[in-house]
CSV table of N, CA, C and O in Angstrom, one decimal:
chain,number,residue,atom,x,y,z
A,1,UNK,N,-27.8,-26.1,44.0
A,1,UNK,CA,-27.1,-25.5,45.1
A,1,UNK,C,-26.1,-24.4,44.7
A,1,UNK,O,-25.3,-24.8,43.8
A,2,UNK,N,-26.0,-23.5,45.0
A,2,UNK,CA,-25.4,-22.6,44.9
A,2,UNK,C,-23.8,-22.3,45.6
A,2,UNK,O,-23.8,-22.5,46.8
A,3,UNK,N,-22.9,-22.1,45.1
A,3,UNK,CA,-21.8,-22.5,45.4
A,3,UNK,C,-21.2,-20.7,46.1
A,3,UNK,O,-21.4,-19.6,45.6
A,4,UNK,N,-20.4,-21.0,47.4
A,4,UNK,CA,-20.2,-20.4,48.2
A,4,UNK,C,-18.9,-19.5,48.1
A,4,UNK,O,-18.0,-20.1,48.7
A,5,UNK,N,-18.6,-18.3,47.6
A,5,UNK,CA,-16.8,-17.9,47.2
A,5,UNK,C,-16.8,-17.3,49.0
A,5,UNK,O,-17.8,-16.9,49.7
A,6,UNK,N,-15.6,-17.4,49.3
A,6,UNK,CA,-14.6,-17.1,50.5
A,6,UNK,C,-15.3,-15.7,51.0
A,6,UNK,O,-15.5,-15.5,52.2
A,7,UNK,N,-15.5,-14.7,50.0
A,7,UNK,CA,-15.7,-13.8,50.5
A,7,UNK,C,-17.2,-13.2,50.7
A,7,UNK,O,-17.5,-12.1,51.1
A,8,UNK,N,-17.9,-14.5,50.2
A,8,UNK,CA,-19.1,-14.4,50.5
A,8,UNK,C,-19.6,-15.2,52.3
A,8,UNK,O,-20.3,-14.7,53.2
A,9,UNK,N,-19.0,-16.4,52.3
A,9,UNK,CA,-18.8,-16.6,53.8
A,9,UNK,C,-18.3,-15.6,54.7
A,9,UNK,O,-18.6,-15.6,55.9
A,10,UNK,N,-17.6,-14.7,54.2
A,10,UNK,CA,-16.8,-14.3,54.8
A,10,UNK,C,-17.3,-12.7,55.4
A,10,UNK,O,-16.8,-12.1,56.3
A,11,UNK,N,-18.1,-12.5,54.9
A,11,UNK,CA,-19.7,-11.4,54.6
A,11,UNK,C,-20.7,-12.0,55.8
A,11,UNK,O,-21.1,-11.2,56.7
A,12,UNK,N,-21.0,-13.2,55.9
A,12,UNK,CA,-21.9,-13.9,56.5
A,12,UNK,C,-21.3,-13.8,57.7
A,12,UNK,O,-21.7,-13.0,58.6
A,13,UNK,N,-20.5,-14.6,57.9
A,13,UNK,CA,-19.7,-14.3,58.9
A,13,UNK,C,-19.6,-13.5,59.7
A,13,UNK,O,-19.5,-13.8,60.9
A,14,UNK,N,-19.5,-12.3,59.2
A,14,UNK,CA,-19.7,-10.8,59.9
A,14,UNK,C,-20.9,-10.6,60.3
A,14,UNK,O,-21.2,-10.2,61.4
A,15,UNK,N,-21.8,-10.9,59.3
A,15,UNK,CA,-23.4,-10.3,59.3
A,15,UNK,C,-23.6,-11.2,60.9
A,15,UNK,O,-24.1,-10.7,61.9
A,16,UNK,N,-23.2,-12.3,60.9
A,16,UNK,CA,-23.6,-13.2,62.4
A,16,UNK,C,-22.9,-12.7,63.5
A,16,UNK,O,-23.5,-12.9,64.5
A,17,UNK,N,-21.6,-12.0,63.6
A,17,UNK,CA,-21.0,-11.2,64.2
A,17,UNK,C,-21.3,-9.9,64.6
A,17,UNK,O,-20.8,-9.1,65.5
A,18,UNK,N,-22.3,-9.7,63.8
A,18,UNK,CA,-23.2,-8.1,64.2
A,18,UNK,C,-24.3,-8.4,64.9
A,18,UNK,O,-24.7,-7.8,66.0
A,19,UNK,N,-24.8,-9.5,64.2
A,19,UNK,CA,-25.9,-9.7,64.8
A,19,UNK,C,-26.2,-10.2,66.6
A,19,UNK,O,-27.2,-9.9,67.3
A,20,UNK,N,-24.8,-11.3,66.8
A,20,UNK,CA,-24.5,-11.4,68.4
A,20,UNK,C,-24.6,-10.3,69.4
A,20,UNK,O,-24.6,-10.4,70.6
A,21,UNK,N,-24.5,-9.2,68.5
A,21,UNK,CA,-24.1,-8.0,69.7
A,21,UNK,C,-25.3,-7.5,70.5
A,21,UNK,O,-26.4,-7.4,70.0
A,22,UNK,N,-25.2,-7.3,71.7
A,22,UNK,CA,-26.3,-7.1,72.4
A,22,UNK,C,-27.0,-5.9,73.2
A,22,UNK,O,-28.0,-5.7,74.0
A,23,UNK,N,-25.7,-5.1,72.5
A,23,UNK,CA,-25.8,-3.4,73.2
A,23,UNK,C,-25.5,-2.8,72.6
A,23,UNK,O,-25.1,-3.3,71.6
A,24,UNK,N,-25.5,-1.1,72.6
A,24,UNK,CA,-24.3,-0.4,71.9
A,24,UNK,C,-23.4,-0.1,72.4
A,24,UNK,O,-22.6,0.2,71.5
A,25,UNK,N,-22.7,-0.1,73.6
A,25,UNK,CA,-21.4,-0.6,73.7
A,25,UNK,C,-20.5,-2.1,73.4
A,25,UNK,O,-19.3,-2.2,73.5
A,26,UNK,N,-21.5,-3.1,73.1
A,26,UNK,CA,-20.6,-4.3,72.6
A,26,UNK,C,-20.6,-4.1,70.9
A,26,UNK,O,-19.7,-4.7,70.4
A,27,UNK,N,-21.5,-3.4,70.2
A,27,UNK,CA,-21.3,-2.7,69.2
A,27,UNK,C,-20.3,-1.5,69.0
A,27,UNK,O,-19.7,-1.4,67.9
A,28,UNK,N,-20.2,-1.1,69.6
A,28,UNK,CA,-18.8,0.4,69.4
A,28,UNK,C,-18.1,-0.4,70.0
A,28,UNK,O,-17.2,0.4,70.3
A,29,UNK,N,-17.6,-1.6,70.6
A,29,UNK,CA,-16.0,-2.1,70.9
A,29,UNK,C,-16.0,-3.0,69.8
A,29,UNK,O,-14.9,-3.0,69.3
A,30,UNK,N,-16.7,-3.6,69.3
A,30,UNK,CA,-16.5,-4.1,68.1
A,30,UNK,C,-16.2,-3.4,66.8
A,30,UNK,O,-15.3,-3.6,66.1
A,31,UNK,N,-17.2,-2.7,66.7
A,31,UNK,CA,-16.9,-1.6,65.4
A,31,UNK,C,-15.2,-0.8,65.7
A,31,UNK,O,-14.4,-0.6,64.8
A,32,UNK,N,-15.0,-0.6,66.9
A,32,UNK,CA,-13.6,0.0,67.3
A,32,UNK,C,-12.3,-1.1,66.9
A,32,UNK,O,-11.3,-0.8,66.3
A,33,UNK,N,-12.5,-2.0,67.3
A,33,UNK,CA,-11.8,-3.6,67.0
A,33,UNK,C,-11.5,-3.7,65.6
A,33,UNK,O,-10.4,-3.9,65.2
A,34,UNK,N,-12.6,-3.6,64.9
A,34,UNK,CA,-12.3,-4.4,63.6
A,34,UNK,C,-12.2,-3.1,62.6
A,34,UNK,O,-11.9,-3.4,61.5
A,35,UNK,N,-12.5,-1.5,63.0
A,35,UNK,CA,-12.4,-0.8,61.4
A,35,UNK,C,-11.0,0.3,62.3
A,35,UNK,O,-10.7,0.2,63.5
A,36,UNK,N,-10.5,1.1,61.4
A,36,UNK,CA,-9.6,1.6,61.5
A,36,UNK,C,-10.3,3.2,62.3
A,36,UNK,O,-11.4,3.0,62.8
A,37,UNK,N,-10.0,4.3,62.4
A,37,UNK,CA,-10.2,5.3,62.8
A,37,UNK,C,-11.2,5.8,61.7
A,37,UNK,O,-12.4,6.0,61.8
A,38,UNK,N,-10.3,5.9,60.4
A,38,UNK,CA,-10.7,6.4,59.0
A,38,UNK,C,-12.2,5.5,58.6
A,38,UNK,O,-13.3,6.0,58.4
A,39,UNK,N,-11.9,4.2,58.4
A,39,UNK,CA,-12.9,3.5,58.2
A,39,UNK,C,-14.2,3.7,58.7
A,39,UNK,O,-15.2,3.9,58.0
A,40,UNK,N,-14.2,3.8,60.2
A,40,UNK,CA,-15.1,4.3,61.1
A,40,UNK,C,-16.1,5.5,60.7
A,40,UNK,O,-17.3,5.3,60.4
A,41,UNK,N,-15.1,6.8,60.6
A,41,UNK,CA,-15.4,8.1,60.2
A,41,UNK,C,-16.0,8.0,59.3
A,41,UNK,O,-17.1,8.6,59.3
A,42,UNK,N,-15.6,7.1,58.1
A,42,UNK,CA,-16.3,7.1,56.8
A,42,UNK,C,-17.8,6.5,56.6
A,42,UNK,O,-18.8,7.1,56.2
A,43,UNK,N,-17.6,5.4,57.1
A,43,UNK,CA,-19.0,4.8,57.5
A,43,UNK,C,-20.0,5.7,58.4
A,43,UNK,O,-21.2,5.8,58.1
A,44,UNK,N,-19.5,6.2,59.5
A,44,UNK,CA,-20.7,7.4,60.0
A,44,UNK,C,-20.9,8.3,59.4
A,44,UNK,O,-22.0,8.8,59.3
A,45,UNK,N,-19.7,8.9,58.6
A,45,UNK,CA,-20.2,9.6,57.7
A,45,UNK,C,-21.1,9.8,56.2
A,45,UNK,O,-21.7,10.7,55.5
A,46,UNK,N,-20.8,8.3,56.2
A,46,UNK,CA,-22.2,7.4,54.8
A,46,UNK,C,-23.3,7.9,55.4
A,46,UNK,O,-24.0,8.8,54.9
A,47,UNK,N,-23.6,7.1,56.8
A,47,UNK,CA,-24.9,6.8,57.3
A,47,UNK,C,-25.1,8.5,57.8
A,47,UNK,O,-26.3,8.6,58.0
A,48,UNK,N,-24.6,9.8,58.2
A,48,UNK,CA,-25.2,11.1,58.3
A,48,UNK,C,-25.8,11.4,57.1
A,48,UNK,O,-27.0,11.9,57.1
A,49,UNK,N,-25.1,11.1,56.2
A,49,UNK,CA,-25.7,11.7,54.7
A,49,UNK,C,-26.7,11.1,53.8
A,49,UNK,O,-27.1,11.7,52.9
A,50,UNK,N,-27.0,9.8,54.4
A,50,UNK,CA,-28.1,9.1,54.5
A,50,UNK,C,-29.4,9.8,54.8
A,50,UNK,O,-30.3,10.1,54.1
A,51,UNK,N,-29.2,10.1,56.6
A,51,UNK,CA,-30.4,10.7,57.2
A,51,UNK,C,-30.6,12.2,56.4
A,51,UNK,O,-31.6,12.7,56.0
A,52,UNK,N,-29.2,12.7,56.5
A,52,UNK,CA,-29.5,14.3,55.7
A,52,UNK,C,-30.0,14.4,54.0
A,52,UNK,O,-30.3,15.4,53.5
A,53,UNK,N,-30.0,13.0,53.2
A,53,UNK,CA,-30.8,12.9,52.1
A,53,UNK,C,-32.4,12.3,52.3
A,53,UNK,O,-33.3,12.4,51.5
A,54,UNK,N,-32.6,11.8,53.4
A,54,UNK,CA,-33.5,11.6,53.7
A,54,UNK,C,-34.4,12.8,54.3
A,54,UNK,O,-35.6,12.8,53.9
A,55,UNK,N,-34.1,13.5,54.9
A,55,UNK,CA,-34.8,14.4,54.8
A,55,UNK,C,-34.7,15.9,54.1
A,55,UNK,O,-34.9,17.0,54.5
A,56,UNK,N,-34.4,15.3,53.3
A,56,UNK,CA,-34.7,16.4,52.3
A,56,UNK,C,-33.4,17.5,51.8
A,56,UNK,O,-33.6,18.4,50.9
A,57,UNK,N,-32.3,17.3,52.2
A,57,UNK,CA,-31.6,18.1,52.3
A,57,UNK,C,-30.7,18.0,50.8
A,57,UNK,O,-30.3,16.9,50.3
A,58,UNK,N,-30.5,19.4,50.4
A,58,UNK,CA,-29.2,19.5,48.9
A,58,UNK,C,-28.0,18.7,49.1
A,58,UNK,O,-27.7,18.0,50.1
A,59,UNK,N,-27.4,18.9,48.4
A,59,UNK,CA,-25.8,18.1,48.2
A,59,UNK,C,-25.3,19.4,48.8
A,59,UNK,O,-24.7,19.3,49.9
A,60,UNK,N,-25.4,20.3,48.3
A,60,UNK,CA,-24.3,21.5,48.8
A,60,UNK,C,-24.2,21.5,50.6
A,60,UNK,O,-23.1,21.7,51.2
A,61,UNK,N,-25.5,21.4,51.5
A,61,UNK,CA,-25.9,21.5,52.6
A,61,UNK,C,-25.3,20.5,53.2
A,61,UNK,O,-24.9,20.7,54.4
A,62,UNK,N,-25.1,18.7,52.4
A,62,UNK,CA,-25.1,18.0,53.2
A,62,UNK,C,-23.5,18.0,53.0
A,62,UNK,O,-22.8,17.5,53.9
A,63,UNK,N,-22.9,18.6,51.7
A,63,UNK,CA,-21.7,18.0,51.7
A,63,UNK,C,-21.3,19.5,52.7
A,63,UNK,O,-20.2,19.3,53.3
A,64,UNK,N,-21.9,20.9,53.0
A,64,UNK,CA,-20.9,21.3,54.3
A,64,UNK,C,-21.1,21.1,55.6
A,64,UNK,O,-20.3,21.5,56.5
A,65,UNK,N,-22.3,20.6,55.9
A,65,UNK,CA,-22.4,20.1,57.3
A,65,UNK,C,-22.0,18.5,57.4
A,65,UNK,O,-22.5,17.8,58.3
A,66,UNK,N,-21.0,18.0,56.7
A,66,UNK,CA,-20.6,16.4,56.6
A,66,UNK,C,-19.0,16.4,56.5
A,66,UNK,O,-18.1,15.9,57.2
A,67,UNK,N,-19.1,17.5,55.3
A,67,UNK,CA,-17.2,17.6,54.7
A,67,UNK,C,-17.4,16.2,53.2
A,67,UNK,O,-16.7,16.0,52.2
A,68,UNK,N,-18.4,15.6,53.6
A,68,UNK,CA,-18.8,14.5,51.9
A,68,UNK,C,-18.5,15.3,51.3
A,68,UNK,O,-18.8,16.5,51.5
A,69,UNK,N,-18.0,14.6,50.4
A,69,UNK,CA,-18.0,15.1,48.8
A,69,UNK,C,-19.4,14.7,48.0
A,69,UNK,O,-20.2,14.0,48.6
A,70,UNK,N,-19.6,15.3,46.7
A,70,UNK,CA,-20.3,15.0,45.8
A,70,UNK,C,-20.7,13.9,45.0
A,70,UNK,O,-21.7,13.6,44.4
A,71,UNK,N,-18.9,13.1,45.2
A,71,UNK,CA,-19.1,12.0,44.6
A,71,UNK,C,-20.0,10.7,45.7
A,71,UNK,O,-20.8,9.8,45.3
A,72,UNK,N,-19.5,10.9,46.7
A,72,UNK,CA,-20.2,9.9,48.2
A,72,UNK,C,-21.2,10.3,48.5
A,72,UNK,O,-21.9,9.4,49.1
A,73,UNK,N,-22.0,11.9,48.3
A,73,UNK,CA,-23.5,12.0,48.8
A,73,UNK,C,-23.9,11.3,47.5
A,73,UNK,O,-24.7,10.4,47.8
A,74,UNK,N,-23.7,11.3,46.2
A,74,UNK,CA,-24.3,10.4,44.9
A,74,UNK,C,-24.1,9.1,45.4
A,74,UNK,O,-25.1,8.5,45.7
A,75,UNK,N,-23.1,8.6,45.5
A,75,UNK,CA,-23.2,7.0,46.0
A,75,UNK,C,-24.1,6.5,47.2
A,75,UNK,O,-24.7,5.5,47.2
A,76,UNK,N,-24.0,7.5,48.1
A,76,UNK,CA,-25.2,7.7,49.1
A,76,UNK,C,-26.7,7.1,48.6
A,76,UNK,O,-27.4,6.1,48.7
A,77,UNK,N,-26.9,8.5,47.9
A,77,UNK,CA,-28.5,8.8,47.2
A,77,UNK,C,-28.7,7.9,46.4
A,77,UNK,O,-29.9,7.5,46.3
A,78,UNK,N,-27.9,7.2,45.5
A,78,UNK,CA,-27.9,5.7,44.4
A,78,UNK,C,-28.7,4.4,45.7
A,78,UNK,O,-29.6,3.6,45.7
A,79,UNK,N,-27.8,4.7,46.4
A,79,UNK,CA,-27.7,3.4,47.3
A,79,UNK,C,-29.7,3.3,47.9
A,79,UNK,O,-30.6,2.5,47.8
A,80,UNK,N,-29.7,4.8,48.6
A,80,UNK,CA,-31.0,4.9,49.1
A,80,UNK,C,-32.1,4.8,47.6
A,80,UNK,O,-33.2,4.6,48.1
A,81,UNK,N,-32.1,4.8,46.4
A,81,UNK,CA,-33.3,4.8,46.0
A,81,UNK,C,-33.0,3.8,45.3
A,81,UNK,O,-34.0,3.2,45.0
A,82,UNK,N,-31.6,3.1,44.6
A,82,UNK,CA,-31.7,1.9,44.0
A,82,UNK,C,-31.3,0.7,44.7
A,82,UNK,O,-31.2,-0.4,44.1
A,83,UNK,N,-30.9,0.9,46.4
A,83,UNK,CA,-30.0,-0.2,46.9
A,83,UNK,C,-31.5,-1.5,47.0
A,83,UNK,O,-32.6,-1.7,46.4
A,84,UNK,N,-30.5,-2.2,48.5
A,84,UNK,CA,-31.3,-3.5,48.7
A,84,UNK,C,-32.3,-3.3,50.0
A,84,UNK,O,-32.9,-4.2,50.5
A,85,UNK,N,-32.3,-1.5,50.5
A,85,UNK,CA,-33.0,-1.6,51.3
A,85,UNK,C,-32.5,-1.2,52.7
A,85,UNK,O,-33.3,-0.8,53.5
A,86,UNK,N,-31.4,-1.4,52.9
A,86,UNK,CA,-30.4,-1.5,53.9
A,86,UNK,C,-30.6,0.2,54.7
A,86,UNK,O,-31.1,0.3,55.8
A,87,UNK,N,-30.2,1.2,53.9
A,87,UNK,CA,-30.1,2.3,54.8
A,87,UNK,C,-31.8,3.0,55.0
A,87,UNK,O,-32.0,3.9,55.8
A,88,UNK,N,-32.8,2.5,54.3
A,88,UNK,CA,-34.1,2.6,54.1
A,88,UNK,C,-34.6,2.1,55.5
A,88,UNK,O,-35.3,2.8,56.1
A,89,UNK,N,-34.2,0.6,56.1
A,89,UNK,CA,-34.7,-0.2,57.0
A,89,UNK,C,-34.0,0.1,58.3
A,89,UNK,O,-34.6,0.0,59.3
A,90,UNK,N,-32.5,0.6,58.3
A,90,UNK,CA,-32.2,1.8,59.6
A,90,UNK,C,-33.0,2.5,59.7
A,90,UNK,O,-33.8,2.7,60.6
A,91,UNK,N,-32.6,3.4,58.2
A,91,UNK,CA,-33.7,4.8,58.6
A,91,UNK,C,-34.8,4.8,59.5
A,91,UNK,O,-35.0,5.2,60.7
A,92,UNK,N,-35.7,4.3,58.7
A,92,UNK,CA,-37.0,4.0,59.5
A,92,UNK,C,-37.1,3.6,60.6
A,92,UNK,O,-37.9,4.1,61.4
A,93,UNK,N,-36.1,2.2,61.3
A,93,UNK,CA,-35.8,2.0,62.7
A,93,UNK,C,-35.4,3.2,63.7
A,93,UNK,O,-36.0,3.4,64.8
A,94,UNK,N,-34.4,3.9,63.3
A,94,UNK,CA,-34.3,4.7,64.3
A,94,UNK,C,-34.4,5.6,64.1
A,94,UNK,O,-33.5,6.3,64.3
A,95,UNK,N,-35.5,6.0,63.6
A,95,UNK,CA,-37.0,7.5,63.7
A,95,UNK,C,-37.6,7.3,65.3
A,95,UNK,O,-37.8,8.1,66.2
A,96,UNK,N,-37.8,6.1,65.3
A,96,UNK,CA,-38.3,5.9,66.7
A,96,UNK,C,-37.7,6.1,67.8
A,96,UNK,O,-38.4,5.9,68.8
């Protein structure tokens, strides 16, 4: 059995708290609730630079239609070809 640190419950926890939501408005009052203004920005701004590495676009292109930097479209681009799948399995969701 595998032994549970605080902040791994604590991960779960949220992930079940995302998962309850049943709109996008009970999603954006939640997201509004729990991250800061900045927080927010930054996270939409991950997930733009996502879609704009996804299709195909340079760092130069995405970092002036974003304001990202170089170093966050790289953490981006790491995430999309070495992560767990995460911004791969959006992506593909909402193409549709």
């Amino acid at each position: 059995m595998t032994e549970h640190h605080p902040e791994t419950e604590a991960v779960d926890s949220l992930v079940k708290a995302l998962l309850s939501l049943q709109s996008e408005e009970e999603c954006r009052a939640f997201l509004s609730d729990l991250c800061t203004i900045r927080e927010l920005s930054d996270l939409s701004q991950r997930f733009e630079v996502a879609k704009l590495l996804k299709e195909g676009k340079n760092y130069q292109d995405i970092s002036k239609q974003t304001g990202a930097s170089t170093a966050t479209i790289s953490r981006v681009n790491r995430a999309l070809v070495y992560g767990t799948g995460g911004y791969r399995t959006v992506l593909s969701r909402s193409e549709h």
